[in-house]
Short mmCIF file of C-alpha atoms in Angstrom, two decimals:
data_model
loop_
_atom_site.label_atom_id
_atom_site.label_comp_id
_atom_site.label_asym_id
_atom_site.label_seq_id
_atom_site.Cartn_x
_atom_site.Cartn_y
_atom_site.Cartn_z
CA UNK A 288 -51.99 6.40 11.61
CA UNK A 289 -49.73 8.51 9.39
CA UNK A 290 -50.24 11.81 11.16
CA UNK A 291 -49.36 15.16 9.64
CA UNK A 292 -46.77 13.69 7.29
CA UNK A 293 -49.51 11.85 5.36
CA UNK A 294 -51.74 14.86 4.62
CA UNK A 295 -50.68 15.14 0.99
CA UNK A 296 -51.20 17.89 -1.56
CA UNK A 297 -55.02 17.85 -1.62
CA UNK A 298 -55.13 18.15 2.17
CA UNK A 299 -52.68 21.05 2.13
CA UNK A 300 -54.77 22.85 -0.50
CA UNK A 301 -57.91 22.42 1.60
CA UNK A 302 -56.12 23.73 4.69
CA UNK A 303 -54.80 26.73 2.72
CA UNK A 304 -58.29 27.55 1.43
CA UNK A 305 -59.75 27.34 4.95
CA UNK A 306 -57.01 29.61 6.33
CA UNK A 307 -57.55 32.03 3.46
CA UNK A 308 -61.29 32.17 4.18
CA UNK A 309 -60.78 32.60 7.93
CA UNK A 310 -58.04 35.24 7.85
CA UNK A 311 -58.34 36.83 4.41
CA UNK A 312 -55.56 37.51 1.92
CA UNK A 313 -54.15 40.48 3.85
CA UNK A 314 -53.51 38.48 7.04
CA UNK A 315 -52.20 35.38 5.24
CA UNK A 316 -48.50 36.46 5.27
CA UNK A 317 -48.71 37.25 9.00
CA UNK A 318 -50.33 33.90 9.75
CA UNK A 319 -47.76 32.07 7.62
CA UNK A 320 -44.91 33.82 9.37
CA UNK A 321 -46.32 33.02 12.81
CA UNK A 322 -46.81 29.36 11.89
CA UNK A 323 -43.28 29.17 10.48
CA UNK A 324 -41.76 30.68 13.62
CA UNK A 325 -43.78 28.34 15.82
CA UNK A 326 -42.71 25.25 13.86
CA UNK A 327 -39.09 26.40 13.90
CA UNK A 328 -39.15 26.87 17.68
CA UNK A 329 -40.83 23.48 18.13
CA UNK A 330 -38.19 21.74 16.01
CA UNK A 331 -35.39 23.50 17.88
CA UNK A 332 -36.86 22.48 21.24
CA UNK A 333 -37.32 18.88 20.12
CA UNK A 334 -33.71 18.76 18.89
CA UNK A 335 -32.47 20.18 22.21
CA UNK A 336 -34.40 17.51 24.11
CA UNK A 337 -32.99 14.75 21.89
CA UNK A 338 -29.45 16.12 22.30
CA UNK A 339 -29.86 16.25 26.08
CA UNK A 340 -31.05 12.63 26.11
CA UNK A 341 -28.09 11.53 23.99
CA UNK A 342 -25.67 13.33 26.33
CA UNK A 343 -27.27 11.64 29.34
CA UNK A 344 -26.94 8.20 27.72
CA UNK A 345 -23.28 8.85 26.86
CA UNK A 346 -22.51 9.91 30.43
CA UNK A 347 -24.22 6.80 31.79
CA UNK A 348 -22.24 4.59 29.39
CA UNK A 349 -18.97 6.22 30.41
CA UNK A 350 -19.87 5.75 34.07
CA UNK A 351 -20.52 2.03 33.55
CA UNK A 352 -17.20 1.50 31.74
CA UNK A 353 -15.15 2.84 34.65
#
């Protein structure tokens, strides 16, 4: 399946309406900020994991060449 990347504009509008109903217009900026910070931290962690894996592969390749 396509996952989150295939939600599209109508899906995002529906999600926004549901969040607006659940939290109200006053809480919406707080919720948006929290979601943004969470996604940012997730992306940073995923990048760190990928970088660590690449470093490990490079070290293994250098060890094999010796």
